[in-house]
Short mmCIF file of C-alpha atoms in Angstrom, two decimals:
data_model
loop_
_atom_site.label_atom_id
_atom_site.label_comp_id
_atom_site.label_asym_id
_atom_site.label_seq_id
_atom_site.Cartn_x
_atom_site.Cartn_y
_atom_site.Cartn_z
CA UNK S 1 -21.53 6.41 -18.14
CA UNK S 2 -20.49 2.76 -17.90
CA UNK S 3 -17.07 2.25 -16.34
CA UNK S 4 -15.67 -1.29 -16.37
CA UNK S 5 -12.86 -2.64 -14.21
CA UNK S 6 -11.02 -5.51 -15.86
CA UNK S 7 -10.46 -7.87 -12.94
CA UNK S 8 -7.38 -9.94 -13.77
CA UNK S 9 -6.44 -11.33 -10.39
CA UNK S 10 -6.17 -10.69 -6.70
CA UNK S 11 -6.28 -7.34 -5.08
CA UNK S 12 -8.49 -4.77 -3.49
CA UNK S 13 -10.89 -3.40 -6.10
CA UNK S 14 -13.42 -2.00 -3.62
CA UNK S 15 -11.75 1.36 -3.03
CA UNK S 16 -11.30 1.96 -6.75
CA UNK S 17 -14.85 0.82 -7.50
CA UNK S 18 -16.33 3.17 -4.89
CA UNK S 19 -14.08 6.08 -5.82
CA UNK S 20 -15.21 5.82 -9.47
CA UNK S 21 -18.86 5.20 -8.58
CA UNK S 22 -18.98 8.38 -6.49
CA UNK S 23 -18.65 10.45 -9.70
CA UNK S 24 -22.01 11.72 -10.96
CA UNK S 25 -23.82 9.46 -13.44
CA UNK S 26 -21.25 6.67 -13.31
CA UNK S 27 -22.13 3.01 -13.15
CA UNK S 28 -19.22 0.67 -12.35
CA UNK S 29 -18.98 -2.98 -13.38
CA UNK S 30 -16.27 -5.55 -12.70
CA UNK S 31 -15.51 -8.03 -15.51
CA UNK S 32 -13.12 -10.98 -15.55
CA UNK S 33 -13.38 -11.54 -19.31
CA UNK S 34 -11.07 -9.20 -21.25
CA UNK S 35 -13.36 -9.13 -24.30
CA UNK S 36 -16.63 -8.55 -22.40
CA UNK S 37 -14.82 -5.81 -20.45
CA UNK S 38 -14.67 -3.83 -23.71
CA UNK S 39 -18.45 -3.37 -23.83
CA UNK S 40 -18.13 -0.12 -21.92
CA UNK S 41 -17.67 3.63 -22.15
CA UNK S 42 -14.50 3.67 -20.05
CA UNK S 43 -12.11 0.79 -19.30
CA UNK S 44 -10.03 0.69 -16.11
CA UNK S 45 -7.10 -1.66 -15.61
CA UNK S 46 -6.59 -1.83 -11.84
CA UNK S 47 -3.27 -2.31 -10.21
CA UNK S 48 -2.38 -5.15 -7.89
CA UNK S 49 -0.59 -8.37 -8.80
CA UNK S 50 2.27 -9.67 -10.87
CA UNK S 51 2.85 -8.91 -14.58
CA UNK S 52 3.11 -12.51 -15.77
CA UNK S 53 -0.18 -13.64 -14.24
CA UNK S 54 -1.99 -10.52 -15.44
CA UNK S 55 -0.62 -10.80 -19.00
CA UNK S 56 -1.82 -14.41 -19.12
CA UNK S 57 -5.34 -13.35 -18.12
CA UNK S 58 -5.23 -10.58 -20.71
CA UNK S 59 -3.87 -12.73 -23.55
CA UNK S 60 -7.19 -14.14 -24.94
CA UNK S 61 -8.47 -10.59 -25.41
CA UNK S 62 -5.22 -8.73 -25.86
CA UNK S 63 -5.53 -7.94 -29.59
CA UNK S 64 -9.16 -6.86 -29.26
CA UNK S 65 -8.40 -4.65 -26.28
CA UNK S 66 -5.45 -3.10 -28.09
CA UNK S 67 -7.63 -2.35 -31.09
CA UNK S 68 -10.42 -0.89 -28.94
CA UNK S 69 -7.97 1.48 -27.24
CA UNK S 70 -6.44 2.50 -30.58
CA UNK S 71 -9.98 3.16 -31.84
CA UNK S 72 -10.55 5.61 -28.99
CA UNK S 73 -11.96 3.69 -26.02
CA UNK S 74 -10.98 5.75 -22.96
CA UNK S 75 -8.80 3.78 -20.57
CA UNK S 76 -7.02 4.30 -17.26
CA UNK S 77 -4.29 1.85 -16.26
CA UNK S 78 -3.23 1.99 -12.61
CA UNK S 79 0.17 0.73 -11.38
CA UNK S 80 0.38 -2.79 -12.87
CA UNK S 81 -2.47 -1.68 -15.16
CA UNK S 82 -0.21 1.10 -16.49
CA UNK S 83 2.59 -1.42 -17.01
CA UNK S 84 0.21 -3.61 -19.05
CA UNK S 85 -0.16 -0.72 -21.50
CA UNK S 86 3.54 -1.13 -22.43
CA UNK S 87 5.25 -3.79 -24.60
CA UNK S 88 6.43 -6.19 -21.91
CA UNK S 89 8.03 -6.49 -18.49
CA UNK S 90 11.14 -7.92 -16.91
CA UNK S 91 8.87 -9.04 -14.06
CA UNK S 92 7.23 -11.84 -16.00
CA UNK S 93 6.40 -13.60 -19.23
CA UNK S 94 3.79 -12.46 -21.69
CA UNK S 95 2.94 -9.41 -23.72
CA UNK S 96 1.44 -6.13 -22.70
CA UNK S 97 -0.94 -4.15 -24.87
CA UNK S 98 1.91 -2.29 -26.60
CA UNK S 99 -0.02 0.97 -26.66
CA UNK S 100 3.00 2.74 -25.27
CA UNK S 101 6.42 1.78 -26.61
CA UNK S 102 8.96 0.60 -24.08
CA UNK S 103 9.63 -2.05 -21.46
CA UNK S 104 8.90 -2.31 -17.78
CA UNK S 105 12.08 -2.85 -15.76
CA UNK S 106 13.05 -3.14 -12.11
CA UNK S 107 13.62 0.09 -10.19
CA UNK S 108 17.28 1.13 -10.24
CA UNK S 109 17.37 1.98 -6.55
CA UNK S 110 18.73 0.52 -3.33
CA UNK S 111 15.33 0.52 -1.68
CA UNK S 112 12.81 -1.64 -3.50
CA UNK S 113 9.80 -1.65 -3.45
CA UNK S 114 9.05 2.04 -3.73
CA UNK S 115 6.32 2.28 -1.10
CA UNK S 116 4.79 5.46 0.20
CA UNK S 117 3.80 8.99 -0.73
CA UNK S 118 5.90 10.71 -3.35
CA UNK S 119 5.53 13.64 -5.67
CA UNK S 120 4.03 13.83 -9.13
CA UNK S 121 6.43 16.21 -10.89
CA UNK S 122 5.65 18.27 -14.01
CA UNK S 123 2.07 16.99 -13.86
CA UNK S 124 0.24 17.91 -17.07
CA UNK S 125 -1.88 14.74 -17.21
CA UNK S 126 -5.27 16.36 -16.73
CA UNK S 127 -6.46 19.92 -17.04
CA UNK S 128 -8.48 19.97 -13.82
CA UNK S 129 -6.69 17.84 -11.24
CA UNK S 130 -3.15 17.94 -9.92
CA UNK S 131 -2.26 15.52 -7.16
CA UNK S 132 0.96 17.00 -5.85
CA UNK S 133 1.61 13.97 -3.68
CA UNK S 134 0.40 10.43 -4.46
CA UNK S 135 0.70 6.94 -3.01
CA UNK S 136 3.03 4.50 -4.83
CA UNK S 137 3.60 0.78 -4.18
CA UNK S 138 5.69 -0.93 -6.88
CA UNK S 139 9.04 -2.51 -7.71
CA UNK S 140 9.02 -1.98 -11.50
CA UNK S 141 8.74 1.14 -13.63
CA UNK S 142 7.74 1.90 -17.24
CA UNK S 143 10.62 3.05 -19.44
CA UNK S 144 8.73 4.99 -22.09
CA UNK S 145 10.58 5.21 -25.42
CA UNK S 146 8.47 8.11 -26.66
CA UNK S 147 9.28 11.08 -24.39
CA UNK S 148 6.18 13.02 -25.43
CA UNK S 149 3.80 10.51 -23.80
CA UNK S 150 5.17 11.22 -20.32
CA UNK S 151 2.91 13.80 -18.65
CA UNK S 152 4.16 13.42 -15.09
CA UNK S 153 7.33 12.16 -13.44
CA UNK S 154 8.47 10.93 -10.08
CA UNK S 155 11.86 10.23 -8.51
CA UNK S 156 12.89 7.53 -6.07
CA UNK S 157 16.50 7.89 -4.95
CA UNK S 158 18.39 8.40 -8.26
CA UNK S 159 15.80 6.78 -10.51
CA UNK S 160 13.41 9.12 -12.32
CA UNK S 161 10.55 7.41 -14.11
CA UNK S 162 7.09 8.20 -15.53
CA UNK S 163 4.35 8.77 -12.96
CA UNK S 164 1.79 9.34 -15.73
CA UNK S 165 1.72 8.58 -19.45
CA UNK S 166 -0.97 9.69 -21.85
CA UNK S 167 -1.93 9.16 -25.47
CA UNK S 168 -5.28 10.72 -26.28
CA UNK S 169 -7.87 9.17 -24.02
CA UNK S 170 -5.57 6.45 -22.68
CA UNK S 171 -3.77 7.22 -19.41
CA UNK S 172 -1.46 5.16 -17.29
CA UNK S 173 -0.58 6.15 -13.72
CA UNK S 174 2.14 4.47 -11.67
CA UNK S 175 0.62 5.67 -8.40
CA UNK S 176 -2.70 4.60 -6.90
CA UNK S 177 -5.22 7.46 -7.17
CA UNK S 178 -7.74 5.38 -5.20
CA UNK S 179 -5.23 5.31 -2.32
CA UNK S 180 -4.13 8.94 -2.61
CA UNK S 181 -6.90 10.33 -0.42
CA UNK S 182 -9.14 13.20 -1.55
CA UNK S 183 -6.79 14.47 -4.30
CA UNK S 184 -6.68 10.98 -5.79
CA UNK S 185 -10.45 10.63 -5.86
CA UNK S 186 -10.66 14.07 -7.47
CA UNK S 187 -8.16 12.91 -10.12
CA UNK S 188 -10.35 9.89 -10.97
CA UNK S 189 -13.44 12.08 -11.32
CA UNK S 190 -11.56 14.62 -13.44
CA UNK S 191 -10.27 11.80 -15.66
CA UNK S 192 -13.82 10.52 -16.26
CA UNK S 193 -15.06 14.01 -16.98
CA UNK S 194 -12.23 14.85 -19.37
CA UNK S 195 -12.31 11.64 -21.43
CA UNK S 196 -16.09 11.56 -21.69
CA UNK S 197 -16.51 15.16 -22.85
CA UNK A 1 11.50 12.00 -2.80
CA UNK A 2 9.52 9.65 -0.59
CA UNK A 3 7.94 11.21 2.45
CA UNK A 4 8.07 9.65 5.90
CA UNK A 5 4.75 8.13 6.90
CA UNK A 6 2.57 8.30 9.96
CA UNK A 7 0.50 5.14 10.21
CA UNK A 8 -2.42 4.84 12.60
CA UNK A 9 -3.00 1.39 14.07
CA UNK A 10 -6.37 0.21 15.24
CA UNK A 11 -6.45 -2.98 17.26
CA UNK A 12 -9.61 -4.81 16.26
CA UNK A 13 -11.35 -7.54 18.22
CA UNK A 14 -14.78 -8.85 17.37
CA UNK A 15 -15.27 -6.03 14.86
CA UNK A 16 -14.53 -3.25 17.38
CA UNK A 17 -11.43 -1.17 18.01
CA UNK A 18 -9.47 -1.76 21.20
CA UNK A 19 -5.94 -0.81 22.28
CA UNK A 20 -3.93 -3.01 24.54
CA UNK A 21 -1.27 -1.98 26.97
CA UNK A 22 1.62 -4.47 26.81
CA UNK A 23 -0.87 -6.55 24.76
CA UNK A 24 -3.11 -6.90 27.85
CA UNK A 25 -5.97 -4.96 29.46
CA UNK A 26 -8.12 -3.91 26.53
CA UNK A 27 -10.36 -0.87 26.31
CA UNK A 28 -13.03 -0.37 23.67
CA UNK A 29 -12.51 2.84 21.73
CA UNK A 30 -14.93 2.54 18.85
CA UNK A 31 -15.96 1.56 15.38
CA UNK A 32 -13.10 0.67 12.96
CA UNK A 33 -14.70 2.17 9.84
CA UNK A 34 -15.53 5.52 11.40
CA UNK A 35 -12.18 5.75 13.15
CA UNK A 36 -10.23 4.90 9.99
CA UNK A 37 -12.07 7.60 8.05
CA UNK A 38 -11.52 10.11 10.82
CA UNK A 39 -7.80 9.46 10.73
CA UNK A 40 -7.70 9.81 6.92
CA UNK A 41 -9.35 13.22 7.27
CA UNK A 42 -6.87 14.14 9.98
CA UNK A 43 -3.99 13.45 7.58
CA UNK A 44 -2.85 9.93 8.47
CA UNK A 45 -0.84 8.38 5.64
CA UNK A 46 -2.09 4.84 6.20
CA UNK A 47 -4.29 2.80 8.49
CA UNK A 48 -3.49 -0.62 9.93
CA UNK A 49 -6.03 -3.00 11.43
CA UNK A 50 -4.43 -5.49 13.77
CA UNK A 51 -6.90 -8.26 14.52
CA UNK A 52 -6.36 -9.55 18.02
CA UNK A 53 -9.39 -11.81 18.12
CA UNK A 54 -8.90 -14.93 20.17
CA UNK A 55 -11.57 -17.05 18.50
CA UNK A 56 -12.71 -17.74 14.95
CA UNK A 57 -16.15 -16.34 15.87
CA UNK A 58 -14.57 -13.01 16.74
CA UNK A 59 -12.36 -13.09 13.67
CA UNK A 60 -15.20 -13.84 11.27
CA UNK A 61 -16.33 -10.21 11.62
CA UNK A 62 -12.95 -8.95 10.38
CA UNK A 63 -13.45 -9.43 6.64
CA UNK A 64 -16.79 -7.68 6.77
CA UNK A 65 -15.19 -4.75 8.61
CA UNK A 66 -12.32 -4.65 6.09
CA UNK A 67 -14.79 -4.66 3.21
CA UNK A 68 -16.85 -1.80 4.65
CA UNK A 69 -13.69 0.17 5.41
CA UNK A 70 -12.17 -0.24 1.95
CA UNK A 71 -15.29 1.23 0.38
CA UNK A 72 -14.90 4.44 2.34
CA UNK A 73 -11.17 4.74 3.03
CA UNK A 74 -8.99 6.16 0.26
CA UNK A 75 -5.58 5.67 1.82
CA UNK A 76 -3.77 2.32 2.15
CA UNK A 77 -5.19 -0.22 4.58
CA UNK A 78 -3.01 -2.96 6.05
CA UNK A 79 -4.57 -5.92 7.83
CA UNK A 80 -2.72 -8.24 10.19
CA UNK A 81 -3.38 -10.83 12.84
CA UNK A 82 -4.21 -14.48 12.33
CA UNK A 83 -3.03 -14.55 8.71
CA UNK A 84 -1.44 -17.97 8.09
CA UNK A 85 -1.40 -18.90 4.41
CA UNK A 86 -1.20 -17.33 0.96
CA UNK A 87 -4.92 -18.12 0.65
CA UNK A 88 -5.58 -16.06 3.80
CA UNK A 89 -3.66 -13.18 2.22
CA UNK A 90 -5.71 -13.55 -0.95
CA UNK A 91 -8.90 -13.41 1.12
CA UNK A 92 -7.72 -10.27 2.93
CA UNK A 93 -6.83 -8.53 -0.36
CA UNK A 94 -10.17 -9.54 -1.85
CA UNK A 95 -11.96 -8.22 1.21
CA UNK A 96 -10.32 -4.84 0.67
CA UNK A 97 -6.89 -4.81 2.30
CA UNK A 98 -4.01 -3.27 0.33
CA UNK A 99 -1.31 -4.97 2.37
CA UNK A 100 -1.25 -7.88 4.75
CA UNK A 101 1.10 -8.33 7.69
CA UNK A 102 2.27 -11.79 8.66
CA UNK A 103 3.84 -12.54 12.02
CA UNK A 104 3.67 -15.95 13.78
CA UNK A 105 2.88 -17.83 10.56
CA UNK A 106 6.09 -16.56 8.94
CA UNK A 107 8.15 -17.72 11.91
CA UNK A 108 6.47 -21.13 11.80
CA UNK A 109 6.95 -21.44 8.04
CA UNK A 110 9.08 -18.71 6.42
CA UNK A 111 8.25 -19.94 2.89
CA UNK A 112 4.80 -18.38 3.28
CA UNK A 113 6.41 -14.95 2.69
CA UNK A 114 7.80 -16.08 -0.67
CA UNK A 115 4.51 -17.67 -1.71
CA UNK A 116 2.63 -14.46 -0.97
CA UNK A 117 5.21 -12.23 -2.68
CA UNK A 118 5.15 -14.36 -5.83
CA UNK A 119 1.37 -14.45 -5.98
CA UNK A 120 0.50 -10.92 -4.96
CA UNK A 121 3.72 -8.91 -5.23
CA UNK A 122 6.20 -7.93 -2.52
CA UNK A 123 4.52 -4.54 -2.10
CA UNK A 124 1.58 -6.07 -0.24
CA UNK A 125 3.57 -8.42 2.02
CA UNK A 126 4.48 -6.92 5.38
CA UNK A 127 6.62 -9.00 7.74
CA UNK A 128 5.56 -8.15 11.27
CA UNK A 129 8.27 -8.75 13.88
CA UNK A 130 7.72 -8.52 17.64
CA UNK A 131 11.07 -8.18 19.41
CA UNK A 132 12.11 -8.02 23.05
CA UNK A 133 15.53 -7.09 24.43
CA UNK A 134 17.38 -10.09 25.79
CA UNK A 135 20.90 -9.29 27.00
CA UNK A 136 22.74 -7.63 24.13
CA UNK A 137 20.42 -8.91 21.42
CA UNK A 138 16.75 -8.80 20.50
CA UNK A 139 14.70 -11.96 20.60
CA UNK A 140 11.71 -12.54 18.31
CA UNK A 141 8.42 -13.42 20.00
CA UNK A 142 5.25 -14.75 18.40
CA UNK A 143 1.58 -15.14 19.33
CA UNK A 144 0.99 -11.54 20.32
CA UNK A 145 4.31 -11.25 22.09
CA UNK A 146 3.70 -14.18 24.40
CA UNK A 147 5.85 -16.95 22.96
CA UNK A 148 9.66 -16.63 22.74
CA UNK A 149 11.51 -18.06 19.74
CA UNK A 150 15.16 -18.81 19.11
CA UNK A 151 15.33 -16.15 16.40
CA UNK A 152 17.46 -13.04 16.58
CA UNK A 153 15.38 -10.06 15.43
CA UNK A 154 18.05 -8.54 13.20
CA UNK A 155 18.85 -11.81 11.43
CA UNK A 156 15.15 -12.62 11.13
CA UNK A 157 14.39 -9.23 9.55
CA UNK A 158 17.05 -9.88 6.93
CA UNK A 159 15.62 -13.32 6.21
CA UNK A 160 12.08 -11.93 5.86
CA UNK A 161 13.29 -9.50 3.19
CA UNK A 162 15.27 -12.20 1.37
CA UNK A 163 12.13 -14.31 1.33
CA UNK A 164 10.03 -11.58 -0.23
CA UNK A 165 8.65 -9.20 2.39
CA UNK A 166 8.20 -5.69 0.98
CA UNK A 167 8.06 -3.94 4.36
CA UNK A 168 8.99 -4.67 7.97
CA UNK A 169 6.65 -3.73 10.79
CA UNK A 170 8.92 -3.76 13.82
CA UNK A 171 7.33 -3.75 17.27
CA UNK A 172 9.24 -3.46 20.52
CA UNK A 173 7.40 -5.57 23.08
CA UNK A 174 9.23 -3.79 25.91
CA UNK A 175 7.94 -0.41 24.76
CA UNK A 176 4.49 -1.33 23.47
CA UNK A 177 1.93 0.67 25.42
CA UNK A 178 4.58 2.09 27.76
CA UNK A 179 4.63 5.52 26.05
CA UNK A 180 8.32 5.93 26.88
CA UNK A 181 9.44 6.22 23.26
CA UNK A 182 10.27 3.78 20.46
CA UNK A 183 13.23 1.43 20.82
CA UNK A 184 15.60 3.51 18.70
CA UNK A 185 18.53 1.11 18.86
CA UNK A 186 16.45 -1.80 17.57
CA UNK A 187 14.79 0.34 14.90
CA UNK A 188 18.02 1.84 13.62
CA UNK A 189 19.84 -1.47 13.51
CA UNK A 190 17.19 -3.02 11.28
CA UNK A 191 16.41 0.09 9.22
CA UNK A 192 20.09 0.46 8.29
CA UNK A 193 20.39 -3.18 7.33
CA UNK A 194 17.39 -3.94 5.13
CA UNK A 195 16.49 -2.31 1.79
CA UNK A 196 12.73 -2.27 2.35
CA UNK A 197 10.80 0.29 4.40
CA UNK A 198 10.82 -0.24 8.17
CA UNK A 199 7.82 0.83 10.23
CA UNK A 200 8.69 1.53 13.87
CA UNK A 201 6.06 0.45 16.38
CA UNK A 202 5.60 0.35 20.12
CA UNK A 203 6.29 3.12 22.59
CA UNK A 204 4.93 6.39 21.18
CA UNK A 205 4.09 8.70 24.07
CA UNK A 206 4.28 12.03 22.22
CA UNK A 207 5.16 13.66 18.90
CA UNK A 208 8.84 13.92 19.84
CA UNK A 209 9.01 10.15 20.14
CA UNK A 210 7.68 9.81 16.59
CA UNK A 211 10.30 12.26 15.37
CA UNK A 212 13.03 10.27 17.12
CA UNK A 213 11.86 7.02 15.50
CA UNK A 214 12.14 8.62 12.05
CA UNK A 215 15.28 10.67 12.64
CA UNK A 216 17.48 8.79 15.10
CA UNK A 217 15.77 5.43 14.49
CA UNK A 218 15.91 5.97 10.69
CA UNK A 219 12.51 4.36 10.21
CA UNK A 220 10.57 5.14 7.04
CA UNK A 221 7.30 5.21 8.94
CA UNK A 222 6.02 5.24 12.50
CA UNK A 223 3.00 3.41 13.81
CA UNK A 224 0.91 5.27 16.37
CA UNK A 225 -2.19 4.15 18.26
CA UNK A 226 -3.06 4.81 21.89
CA UNK A 227 -1.89 8.42 22.16
CA UNK A 228 -4.14 9.30 19.23
CA UNK A 229 -7.13 7.24 20.37
CA UNK A 230 -6.86 8.77 23.85
CA UNK A 231 -6.46 12.29 22.51
CA UNK A 232 -2.99 12.85 24.03
CA UNK A 233 -1.96 14.32 20.67
CA UNK A 234 -3.26 14.50 17.09
CA UNK A 235 -2.08 13.45 13.63
CA UNK A 236 -1.88 17.13 12.72
CA UNK A 237 0.25 18.05 15.73
CA UNK A 238 2.67 15.17 15.13
CA UNK A 239 3.02 16.01 11.44
CA UNK A 240 3.56 19.68 12.21
CA UNK A 241 6.45 18.85 14.52
CA UNK A 242 7.94 16.48 11.93
CA UNK A 243 7.71 19.12 9.23
CA UNK A 244 9.20 21.84 11.44
CA UNK A 245 12.06 19.46 12.15
CA UNK A 246 12.89 19.26 8.46
CA UNK A 247 11.49 15.81 7.74
CA UNK A 248 9.67 15.40 4.44
CA UNK A 249 6.00 14.81 5.24
CA UNK A 250 2.80 14.72 3.20
CA UNK A 251 0.89 17.91 3.96
CA UNK A 252 -2.76 18.21 4.84
CA UNK A 253 -4.99 18.99 1.92
#
């Protein structure tokens, strides 16, 4: 199975790359071109950076990527990668993929960023892997307009927001599975297994 | 609800782990990659590499060590020491760090915090502050705690956050390596003032000290090094005490 990371900026991709590559039969590639990144069995949008810069890197291939995902290409968006699956963000200019309806807005909490280990509540994202506790590091959250896409929640202070969204084979996670220790790595493997079967 | 974090710090010099006492008198305690993985297995919530290399030859090994670590460590890795510019931060993130701590360079040129936050996001910018009690205030020191500045630690912490830091790593120079407990007054003063997580550092001698840093000191996280490396206590034992004391902690898997 070919798994491709769309590399749209700075950030540590090594942990994610290795966590995915440790699943049986998986070959991981890293692509900077949003169109070439679509020549794959599974697309992963990794999660470090700012929305505006990432949306700009995505823009030349945005329509094609959107169409590929609507046509059934499995995809996992992590943190900022999840936010890119939505319409747009208050963090920066540019358009997201619009696969999930809603905007990304700043956390409505005193303490921002939300950094550390927090729960994944009501987690129905995958059949085989529940994280319980996951590592988050973000200042913005996805305000999903379609309640049925939210398959996991988390709460920071008084703000409750989606930890996981899912439509078919497209998942977005606000936490970092590649930084959530063994349960996170298990989640990545379970995701690959579920979307490829 | 966010859990409190236990962060293990490994002082790295020339690609090997060492732990200083009062920033002096180093002892070699092992390989950074193996140690980091061991602490992940033990239940540590994060690992920090503090590079204390004195020369660029020694430091050149750091990125290679960070790269090898990031391929095998699946909890957050923070790297600090000798980071001066936004380009340095970019290099650290590329090498495999999740967060980068900036100390002397931020004091010399505070705008570097803003540049890094705008380019990479506040969540990966850690302002590292070394403070020493001076009369009824705390004075900021740079260059591994050797050089005094005119900055007041509390005011400087506030400025770091205003300029874009997403976390504060707060080290008491008086307590570092002394194992007499964290400086609770300093920790609480800053933790109550800023809206970003504060990591207490310097002074852990036992699990009760860690609990005090989180409870009385109101820190979000505590940094621990020597007492773990020397086997005085374990990550598991510290976390058990924290949990028994009613603090919300990530459990072992």
